[in-house]
Amino acid sequence: MRSARGFSLVELMIAIVLGLLVTDAMVAMFVSVRSAARTTEGVAGLSDSGRYALDSIEQIVRGAGNLACNSTAPVSAAGVSLVRLENVLNTVGSPLLYNYDQPLSGYEAMGSAPGDTITVSATAGGAADWASTTALGGGLDATLVTPPIPAGQNTPTGTPIVGSDILVVHETLSASVPAYTTQDATGAAQFTISSGTTFAGSGQIAAISNCAQAQLFEVGGFASGTATVSVAGAPAPGNRLGSLDPNGGIFPIGSQIDPVDVIVFYVGIGADGDGALFRYDGNGGVLGGTYATNEELVPDVENMQILYGVETPFSAATQTAAQYVTADEVADSFTTTKDFNGVISVRIALLVASPPGAAPKGAGVIASPPTLLGTNWTLAAPDNRMRKVYEQTMYLRNMSP
């Protein structure tokens, strides 16, 4: 009878080594597949985020300056500039509450002009981190100003971060249904319109227009049952008159009236503590008012740089070209004051990051990263995120020649 025989030590060692080799190969394959999946997911996330962010901004920018059936774009006859818009709103507090005579405006992040270098980080900014040029009563306020910090937000969520520009747009409230006056509203303290659902109530900002002239005022009251709009009794900022200005235009039966809006796009600190693209919207009211909302649109947007295309003549003919400048360099080409009515297009660049872990450690630092419209950028520290710069030129339909 043959005796039982087991494995020798050498055979066991060979088997263990072969098993380890197979296990190592399987682990390597798993890590490789997982890494490829994360990279693919990161690339897809970058593409989706960048495209959606720019599309969201462009949808608003294209309508900038549209107020009822009128526009903020100045016109001239016989060499004389004609006033198309009169503002009945009180000019108190932040210009963002009443400055609807411009299609848009902006806050330029200090030290972020083309040629400058910024360090990307989710650090909240202060009053001295942005500059703005805003026409006030025909003059120029070029002082450093505090950007529109969203009201009612839990810090740090929503707080604008340093080194990133801020865009402000004024236009007719998106998706609003136009209404028309059913009685002469010239100089009226109250008047009726064709719809009982146009306004939600007091505190909304309205534009009434005969399509050649327009007036801006804050609704003091709205009776949906009778579709009656009141001018008097408006909350802050309120109106400087208790009625429409009788010297500011004739608004017969059939004049169009719409709620108008102010929207602010900025990069702030998101819910996850990183940069994100936000939309701060008055929703037909004033920023910080009853109707205002602050929405995180796209996470992991780390920086936004903006240049404004100002119409400038380039030949003796009537043809014009666009010169792109920062917000604090915008000069109106129609008047001697500085405002944004000469802007016909906007260029926006976004720096978008992937979710963490989409790239090997340190891959987030690029040796020669693409600039943000000429602005150089660097990271405070290496990380494991992918990054890409997305750029787009957006044209203002109501301001282009």
GROMACS .gro file of C-alpha atoms in nm:
model
  401
    1MET     CA    1   0.000   0.000   0.000
    2ARG     CA    2   0.142   0.336  -0.115
    3SER     CA    3   0.189   0.592   0.164
    4ALA     CA    4   0.005   0.933   0.139
    5ARG     CA    5   0.215   1.218   0.018
    6GLY     CA    6   0.152   1.600   0.057
    7PHE     CA    7   0.308   1.909  -0.100
    8SER     CA    8   0.663   1.994  -0.040
    9LEU     CA    9   0.769   2.331   0.100
   10VAL     CA   10   0.903   2.438  -0.240
   11GLU     CA   11   0.573   2.354  -0.408
   12LEU     CA   12   0.381   2.551  -0.146
   13MET     CA   13   0.607   2.853  -0.193
   14ILE     CA   14   0.564   2.838  -0.571
   15ALA     CA   15   0.186   2.818  -0.534
   16ILE     CA   16   0.182   3.115  -0.295
   17VAL     CA   17   0.398   3.323  -0.532
   18LEU     CA   18   0.173   3.238  -0.828
   19GLY     CA   19  -0.134   3.325  -0.622
   20LEU     CA   20   0.018   3.656  -0.520
   21LEU     CA   21   0.104   3.735  -0.883
   22VAL     CA   22  -0.252   3.662  -0.994
   23THR     CA   23  -0.395   3.864  -0.704
   24ASP     CA   24  -0.160   4.155  -0.780
   25ALA     CA   25  -0.263   4.149  -1.145
   26MET     CA   26  -0.630   4.150  -1.049
   27VAL     CA   27  -0.578   4.436  -0.802
   28ALA     CA   28  -0.383   4.633  -1.063
   29MET     CA   29  -0.658   4.574  -1.317
   30PHE     CA   30  -0.923   4.685  -1.066
   31VAL     CA   31  -0.729   5.000  -0.977
   32SER     CA   32  -0.673   5.078  -1.345
   33VAL     CA   33  -1.039   5.032  -1.433
   34ARG     CA   34  -1.146   5.236  -1.132
   35SER     CA   35  -0.899   5.513  -1.219
   36ALA     CA   36  -1.017   5.516  -1.581
   37ALA     CA   37  -1.378   5.531  -1.464
   38ARG     CA   38  -1.302   5.823  -1.232
   39THR     CA   39  -1.116   6.004  -1.511
   40THR     CA   40  -1.401   5.947  -1.754
   41GLU     CA   41  -1.651   6.061  -1.493
   42GLY     CA   42  -1.436   6.367  -1.423
   43VAL     CA   43  -1.413   6.462  -1.791
   44ALA     CA   44  -1.788   6.417  -1.832
   45GLY     CA   45  -1.852   6.622  -1.519
   46LEU     CA   46  -1.625   6.901  -1.640
   47SER     CA   47  -1.797   6.913  -1.978
   48ASP     CA   48  -2.148   6.910  -1.832
   49SER     CA   49  -2.069   7.172  -1.568
   50GLY     CA   50  -1.890   7.409  -1.806
   51ARG     CA   51  -2.157   7.387  -2.076
   52TYR     CA   52  -2.450   7.425  -1.836
   53ALA     CA   53  -2.287   7.718  -1.654
   54LEU     CA   54  -2.220   7.914  -1.972
   55ASP     CA   55  -2.562   7.833  -2.119
   56SER     CA   56  -2.732   7.953  -1.798
   57ILE     CA   57  -2.546   8.284  -1.809
   58GLU     CA   58  -2.595   8.336  -2.184
   59GLN     CA   59  -2.970   8.284  -2.161
   60ILE     CA   60  -2.989   8.584  -1.929
   61VAL     CA   61  -2.721   8.800  -2.092
   62ARG     CA   62  -2.888   8.785  -2.435
   63GLY     CA   63  -3.194   8.965  -2.295
   64ALA     CA   64  -3.002   9.233  -2.105
   65GLY     CA   65  -3.150   9.580  -2.147
   66ASN     CA   66  -3.493   9.459  -2.259
   67LEU     CA   67  -3.757   9.648  -2.059
   68ALA     CA   68  -4.114   9.576  -2.171
   69CYS     CA   69  -4.115   9.665  -2.544
   70ASN     CA   70  -3.835   9.915  -2.494
   71SER     CA   71  -3.457   9.901  -2.452
   72THR     CA   72  -3.202  10.089  -2.244
   73ALA     CA   73  -2.994  10.140  -2.560
   74PRO     CA   74  -2.978  10.517  -2.628
   75VAL     CA   75  -3.089  10.657  -2.962
   76SER     CA   76  -3.021  10.993  -3.122
   77ALA     CA   77  -3.194  11.219  -3.371
   78ALA     CA   78  -3.023  11.512  -3.543
   79GLY     CA   79  -2.720  11.450  -3.324
   80VAL     CA   80  -2.920  11.480  -3.001
   81SER     CA   81  -2.937  11.185  -2.764
   82LEU     CA   82  -3.295  11.091  -2.673
   83VAL     CA   83  -3.394  10.966  -2.329
   84ARG     CA   84  -3.577  10.635  -2.371
   85LEU     CA   85  -3.606  10.544  -2.005
   86GLU     CA   86  -3.696  10.745  -1.698
   87ASN     CA   87  -3.645  10.601  -1.353
   88VAL     CA   88  -3.915  10.690  -1.098
   89LEU     CA   89  -3.744  10.472  -0.834
   90ASN     CA   90  -3.571  10.643  -0.543
   91THR     CA   91  -3.195  10.657  -0.594
   92VAL     CA   92  -3.100  10.547  -0.243
   93GLY     CA   93  -2.898  10.257  -0.110
   94SER     CA   94  -2.722  10.019  -0.345
   95PRO     CA   95  -2.737  10.115  -0.716
   96LEU     CA   96  -2.836   9.754  -0.780
   97LEU     CA   97  -3.179   9.838  -0.637
   98TYR     CA   98  -3.262  10.107  -0.892
   99ASN     CA   99  -3.001  10.120  -1.170
  100TYR     CA  100  -3.224   9.973  -1.444
  101ASP     CA  101  -3.120  10.236  -1.699
  102GLN     CA  102  -2.821  10.014  -1.780
  103PRO     CA  103  -2.851   9.669  -1.940
  104LEU     CA  104  -2.583   9.524  -1.716
  105SER     CA  105  -2.295   9.618  -1.495
  106GLY     CA  106  -2.009   9.442  -1.326
  107TYR     CA  107  -1.761   9.419  -1.044
  108GLU     CA  108  -1.399   9.369  -1.145
  109ALA     CA  109  -1.197   9.158  -0.901
  110MET     CA  110  -0.891   9.354  -0.796
  111GLY     CA  111  -0.567   9.213  -0.937
  112SER     CA  112  -0.744   8.990  -1.192
  113ALA     CA  113  -0.707   9.193  -1.514
  114PRO     CA  114  -0.549   9.034  -1.824
  115GLY     CA  115  -0.180   8.983  -1.750
  116ASP     CA  116  -0.232   8.953  -1.374
  117THR     CA  117  -0.197   8.626  -1.183
  118ILE     CA  118  -0.455   8.506  -0.932
  119THR     CA  119  -0.440   8.225  -0.678
  120VAL     CA  120  -0.751   8.009  -0.694
  121SER     CA  121  -0.903   7.942  -0.353
  122ALA     CA  122  -1.245   7.941  -0.186
  123THR     CA  123  -1.174   8.248   0.026
  124ALA     CA  124  -1.450   8.499   0.100
  125GLY     CA  125  -1.385   8.854  -0.020
  126GLY     CA  126  -1.442   9.194   0.136
  127ALA     CA  127  -1.522   9.547   0.025
  128ALA     CA  128  -1.175   9.620  -0.111
  129ASP     CA  129  -1.163   9.310  -0.334
  130TRP     CA  130  -1.382   9.444  -0.615
  131ALA     CA  131  -1.407   9.765  -0.818
  132SER     CA  132  -1.713   9.894  -1.003
  133THR     CA  133  -1.796  10.181  -1.233
  134THR     CA  134  -2.161  10.276  -1.211
  135ALA     CA  135  -2.325  10.587  -1.351
  136LEU     CA  136  -2.502  10.774  -1.071
  137GLY     CA  137  -2.711  11.069  -1.182
  138GLY     CA  138  -2.505  11.110  -1.497
  139GLY     CA  139  -2.176  11.098  -1.306
  140LEU     CA  140  -1.923  10.831  -1.227
  141ASP     CA  141  -1.871  10.643  -0.904
  142ALA     CA  142  -1.540  10.463  -0.947
  143THR     CA  143  -1.483  10.393  -0.580
  144LEU     CA  144  -1.432  10.048  -0.443
  145VAL     CA  145  -1.768   9.903  -0.354
  146THR     CA  146  -1.901   9.603  -0.171
  147PRO     CA  147  -2.047   9.348  -0.410
  148PRO     CA  148  -2.405   9.229  -0.361
  149ILE     CA  149  -2.375   8.989  -0.069
  150PRO     CA  150  -2.689   8.772  -0.074
  151ALA     CA  151  -2.926   8.856   0.208
  152GLY     CA  152  -3.051   8.589   0.445
  153GLN     CA  153  -2.775   8.342   0.365
  154ASN     CA  154  -2.593   8.129   0.620
  155THR     CA  155  -2.225   8.218   0.600
  156PRO     CA  156  -2.016   8.100   0.427
  157THR     CA  157  -2.261   7.956   0.172
  158GLY     CA  158  -2.311   8.203  -0.111
  159THR     CA  159  -2.035   8.443  -0.010
  160PRO     CA  160  -1.846   8.577  -0.318
  161ILE     CA  161  -1.483   8.468  -0.327
  162VAL     CA  162  -1.177   8.679  -0.404
  163GLY     CA  163  -1.023   8.699  -0.751
  164SER     CA  164  -1.350   8.630  -0.936
  165ASP     CA  165  -1.551   8.888  -1.134
  166ILE     CA  166  -1.923   8.952  -1.076
  167LEU     CA  167  -2.187   9.014  -1.345
  168VAL     CA  168  -2.514   9.204  -1.295
  169VAL     CA  169  -2.796   9.194  -1.553
  170HIS     CA  170  -3.113   9.406  -1.576
  171GLU     CA  171  -3.398   9.292  -1.801
  172THR     CA  172  -3.766   9.198  -1.820
  173LEU     CA  173  -3.848   8.917  -1.579
  174SER     CA  174  -3.791   8.586  -1.754
  175ALA     CA  175  -4.103   8.395  -1.863
  176SER     CA  176  -4.334   8.681  -1.763
  177VAL     CA  177  -4.646   8.731  -1.977
  178PRO     CA  178  -4.679   9.091  -2.104
  179ALA     CA  179  -4.981   9.293  -1.997
  180TYR     CA  180  -5.126   9.610  -2.144
  181THR     CA  181  -5.291   9.913  -1.992
  182THR     CA  182  -5.669   9.927  -2.027
  183GLN     CA  183  -5.681  10.299  -1.949
  184ASP     CA  184  -5.453  10.598  -2.002
  185ALA     CA  185  -5.172  10.571  -1.745
  186THR     CA  186  -4.994  10.899  -1.818
  187GLY     CA  187  -4.897  11.050  -1.481
  188ALA     CA  188  -5.137  10.812  -1.305
  189ALA     CA  189  -5.116  10.707  -0.939
  190GLN     CA  190  -5.300  10.386  -1.027
  191PHE     CA  191  -5.434  10.226  -1.343
  192THR     CA  192  -5.578   9.898  -1.469
  193ILE     CA  193  -5.409   9.642  -1.691
  194SER     CA  194  -5.520   9.344  -1.899
  195SER     CA  195  -5.406   9.066  -1.662
  196GLY     CA  196  -5.465   8.988  -1.297
  197THR     CA  197  -5.157   8.764  -1.276
  198THR     CA  198  -4.882   8.992  -1.409
  199PHE     CA  199  -4.764   9.098  -1.062
  200ALA     CA  200  -4.749   8.906  -0.736
  201GLY     CA  201  -4.799   9.215  -0.521
  202SER     CA  202  -4.622   9.520  -0.385
  203GLY     CA  203  -4.244   9.553  -0.400
  204GLN     CA  204  -4.198   9.432  -0.755
  205ILE     CA  205  -4.025   9.657  -1.007
  206ALA     CA  206  -4.225   9.740  -1.321
  207ALA     CA  207  -4.154   9.891  -1.660
  208ILE     CA  208  -4.433  10.062  -1.852
  209SER     CA  209  -4.358  10.146  -2.213
  210ASN     CA  210  -4.513  10.291  -2.527
  211CYS     CA  211  -4.227  10.120  -2.717
  212ALA     CA  212  -4.047  10.451  -2.763
  213GLN     CA  213  -4.026  10.566  -2.402
  214ALA     CA  214  -4.048  10.382  -2.072
  215GLN     CA  215  -4.071  10.449  -1.701
  216LEU     CA  216  -3.944  10.232  -1.416
  217PHE     CA  217  -4.128  10.229  -1.084
  218GLU     CA  218  -4.189  10.004  -0.786
  219VAL     CA  219  -4.537   9.859  -0.749
  220GLY     CA  220  -4.704   9.994  -0.435
  221GLY     CA  221  -4.995   9.754  -0.462
  222PHE     CA  222  -5.164   9.517  -0.703
  223ALA     CA  223  -5.528   9.407  -0.685
  224SER     CA  224  -5.552   9.088  -0.887
  225GLY     CA  225  -5.932   9.092  -0.890
  226THR     CA  226  -5.952   9.423  -1.073
  227ALA     CA  227  -5.598   9.407  -1.224
  228THR     CA  228  -5.523   9.747  -1.071
  229VAL     CA  229  -5.164   9.867  -1.033
  230SER     CA  230  -5.084  10.130  -0.769
  231VAL     CA  231  -4.768  10.341  -0.773
  232ALA     CA  232  -4.798  10.497  -0.427
  233GLY     CA  233  -4.707  10.307  -0.111
  234ALA     CA  234  -4.414  10.109  -0.249
  235PRO     CA  235  -4.167   9.959   0.004
  236ALA     CA  236  -3.793  10.035  -0.006
  237PRO     CA  237  -3.641  10.166  -0.221
  238GLY     CA  238  -3.980  10.320  -0.309
  239ASN     CA  239  -4.063  10.585  -0.569
  240ARG     CA  240  -3.969  10.952  -0.573
  241LEU     CA  241  -4.325  11.030  -0.687
  242GLY     CA  242  -4.660  10.892  -0.579
  243SER     CA  243  -4.750  10.850  -0.944
  244LEU     CA  244  -4.589  10.806  -1.282
  245ASP     CA  245  -4.401  11.117  -1.395
  246PRO     CA  246  -4.639  11.315  -1.621
  247ASN     CA  247  -4.337  11.473  -1.791
  248GLY     CA  248  -4.162  11.144  -1.857
  249GLY     CA  249  -4.377  11.004  -2.136
  250ILE     CA  250  -4.729  10.942  -2.258
  251PHE     CA  251  -4.873  10.597  -2.186
  252PRO     CA  252  -5.212  10.557  -2.354
  253ILE     CA  253  -5.437  10.251  -2.357
  254GLY     CA  254  -5.239   9.956  -2.491
  255SER     CA  255  -4.904  10.052  -2.338
  256GLN     CA  256  -4.707   9.743  -2.236
  257ILE     CA  257  -4.617   9.674  -1.874
  258ASP     CA  258  -4.393   9.398  -1.734
  259PRO     CA  259  -4.209   9.316  -1.413
  260VAL     CA  260  -3.836   9.363  -1.454
  261ASP     CA  261  -3.552   9.179  -1.289
  262VAL     CA  262  -3.196   9.208  -1.160
  263ILE     CA  263  -2.979   8.895  -1.170
  264VAL     CA  264  -2.629   8.861  -1.028
  265PHE     CA  265  -2.392   8.583  -1.137
  266TYR     CA  266  -2.094   8.526  -0.912
  267VAL     CA  267  -1.859   8.254  -0.790
  268GLY     CA  268  -1.911   8.196  -0.421
  269ILE     CA  269  -1.852   7.937  -0.152
  270GLY     CA  270  -2.079   7.642  -0.223
  271ALA     CA  271  -2.250   7.402   0.012
  272ASP     CA  272  -1.948   7.170   0.000
  273GLY     CA  273  -1.705   7.450   0.091
  274ASP     CA  274  -1.561   7.477  -0.261
  275GLY     CA  275  -1.622   7.736  -0.530
  276ALA     CA  276  -1.955   7.728  -0.714
  277LEU     CA  277  -2.145   7.940  -0.965
  278PHE     CA  278  -2.437   8.122  -0.801
  279ARG     CA  279  -2.738   8.311  -0.936
  280TYR     CA  280  -2.871   8.578  -0.702
  281ASP     CA  281  -3.209   8.682  -0.846
  282GLY     CA  282  -3.454   8.955  -0.749
  283ASN     CA  283  -3.731   8.763  -0.930
  284GLY     CA  284  -3.901   9.086  -1.027
  285GLY     CA  285  -3.830   9.253  -0.693
  286VAL     CA  286  -3.517   9.399  -0.537
  287LEU     CA  287  -3.215   9.203  -0.419
  288GLY     CA  288  -3.264   9.113  -0.056
  289GLY     CA  289  -3.638   9.170  -0.085
  290THR     CA  290  -3.937   8.941  -0.048
  291TYR     CA  291  -3.902   8.775  -0.387
  292ALA     CA  292  -3.523   8.741  -0.400
  293THR     CA  293  -3.354   8.400  -0.414
  294ASN     CA  294  -2.993   8.285  -0.408
  295GLU     CA  295  -2.930   7.960  -0.596
  296GLU     CA  296  -2.618   7.749  -0.632
  297LEU     CA  297  -2.629   7.669  -1.004
  298VAL     CA  298  -2.313   7.468  -1.069
  299PRO     CA  299  -2.072   7.327  -0.809
  300ASP     CA  300  -1.693   7.323  -0.853
  301VAL     CA  301  -1.675   7.644  -1.060
  302GLU     CA  302  -1.364   7.805  -0.911
  303ASN     CA  303  -1.327   8.134  -1.095
  304MET     CA  304  -1.503   8.362  -1.346
  305GLN     CA  305  -1.338   8.633  -1.553
  306ILE     CA  306  -1.540   8.878  -1.762
  307LEU     CA  307  -1.455   9.121  -2.042
  308TYR     CA  308  -1.707   9.364  -2.192
  309GLY     CA  309  -1.719   9.435  -2.565
  310VAL     CA  310  -1.763   9.811  -2.610
  311GLU     CA  311  -1.864   9.944  -2.949
  312THR     CA  312  -1.584  10.157  -3.096
  313PRO     CA  313  -1.546  10.305  -3.448
  314PHE     CA  314  -1.263  10.157  -3.654
  315SER     CA  315  -1.300  10.347  -3.984
  316ALA     CA  316  -1.444  10.665  -4.131
  317ALA     CA  317  -1.753  10.468  -4.226
  318THR     CA  318  -2.028  10.382  -3.985
  319GLN     CA  319  -1.886  10.037  -3.917
  320THR     CA  320  -1.787   9.957  -3.564
  321ALA     CA  321  -1.581   9.703  -3.376
  322ALA     CA  322  -1.585   9.569  -3.023
  323GLN     CA  323  -1.297   9.641  -2.788
  324TYR     CA  324  -1.296   9.412  -2.485
  325VAL     CA  325  -1.222   9.574  -2.151
  326THR     CA  326  -1.270   9.500  -1.781
  327ALA     CA  327  -1.573   9.634  -1.589
  328ASP     CA  328  -1.385   9.931  -1.444
  329GLU     CA  329  -1.269  10.034  -1.793
  330VAL     CA  330  -1.611  10.035  -1.961
  331ALA     CA  331  -1.683  10.369  -2.130
  332ASP     CA  332  -2.007  10.451  -2.305
  333SER     CA  333  -1.957  10.532  -2.674
  334PHE     CA  334  -2.272  10.746  -2.702
  335THR     CA  335  -2.238  10.993  -2.415
  336THR     CA  336  -1.965  11.156  -2.210
  337THR     CA  337  -2.057  10.962  -1.896
  338LYS     CA  338  -1.934  10.615  -1.816
  339ASP     CA  339  -2.190  10.337  -1.809
  340PHE     CA  340  -2.265  10.004  -1.974
  341ASN     CA  341  -2.504  10.114  -2.250
  342GLY     CA  342  -2.219  10.096  -2.499
  343VAL     CA  343  -2.159   9.726  -2.428
  344ILE     CA  344  -2.273   9.501  -2.713
  345SER     CA  345  -2.119   9.170  -2.605
  346VAL     CA  346  -1.964   8.995  -2.307
  347ARG     CA  347  -1.682   8.741  -2.294
  348ILE     CA  348  -1.686   8.503  -2.002
  349ALA     CA  349  -1.427   8.247  -1.896
  350LEU     CA  350  -1.493   7.988  -1.625
  351LEU     CA  351  -1.242   7.769  -1.446
  352VAL     CA  352  -1.420   7.441  -1.369
  353ALA     CA  353  -1.286   7.160  -1.150
  354SER     CA  354  -1.384   6.796  -1.146
  355PRO     CA  355  -1.495   6.618  -0.827
  356PRO     CA  356  -1.205   6.513  -0.599
  357GLY     CA  357  -1.020   6.195  -0.699
  358ALA     CA  358  -1.064   6.229  -1.075
  359ALA     CA  359  -0.689   6.266  -1.129
  360PRO     CA  360  -0.369   6.144  -0.959
  361LYS     CA  361  -0.241   6.351  -0.669
  362GLY     CA  362  -0.082   6.673  -0.796
  363ALA     CA  363  -0.238   6.651  -1.143
  364GLY     CA  364  -0.447   6.959  -1.067
  365VAL     CA  365  -0.135   7.172  -1.104
  366ILE     CA  366  -0.067   7.235  -1.472
  367ALA     CA  367   0.276   7.355  -1.583
  368SER     CA  368   0.135   7.610  -1.831
  369PRO     CA  369  -0.239   7.636  -1.763
  370PRO     CA  370  -0.462   7.811  -2.018
  371THR     CA  371  -0.542   8.167  -1.913
  372LEU     CA  372  -0.883   8.302  -1.820
  373LEU     CA  373  -0.920   8.566  -2.094
  374GLY     CA  374  -0.557   8.661  -2.040
  375THR     CA  375  -0.561   8.629  -1.662
  376ASN     CA  376  -0.307   8.377  -1.532
  377TRP     CA  377  -0.400   8.146  -1.247
  378THR     CA  378  -0.235   7.908  -1.006
  379LEU     CA  379  -0.347   7.680  -0.725
  380ALA     CA  380  -0.273   7.733  -0.360
  381ALA     CA  381  -0.177   7.363  -0.328
  382PRO     CA  382  -0.167   7.050  -0.550
  383ASP     CA  383  -0.475   6.830  -0.544
  384ASN     CA  384  -0.632   6.537  -0.730
  385ARG     CA  385  -0.882   6.725  -0.945
  386MET     CA  386  -0.895   6.783  -1.318
  387ARG     CA  387  -0.950   7.141  -1.442
  388LYS     CA  388  -1.056   7.304  -1.765
  389VAL     CA  389  -1.118   7.659  -1.883
  390TYR     CA  390  -1.444   7.727  -2.070
  391GLU     CA  391  -1.488   8.049  -2.268
  392GLN     CA  392  -1.779   8.199  -2.460
  393THR     CA  393  -1.871   8.529  -2.624
  394MET     CA  394  -2.230   8.636  -2.561
  395TYR     CA  395  -2.411   8.908  -2.756
  396LEU     CA  396  -2.673   9.143  -2.617
  397ARG     CA  397  -2.965   9.126  -2.861
  398ASN     CA  398  -3.108   9.460  -2.750
  399MET     CA  399  -2.780   9.651  -2.758
  400SER     CA  400  -2.613   9.533  -3.080
  401PRO     CA  401  -2.621   9.779  -3.371
   0.00000   0.00000   0.00000
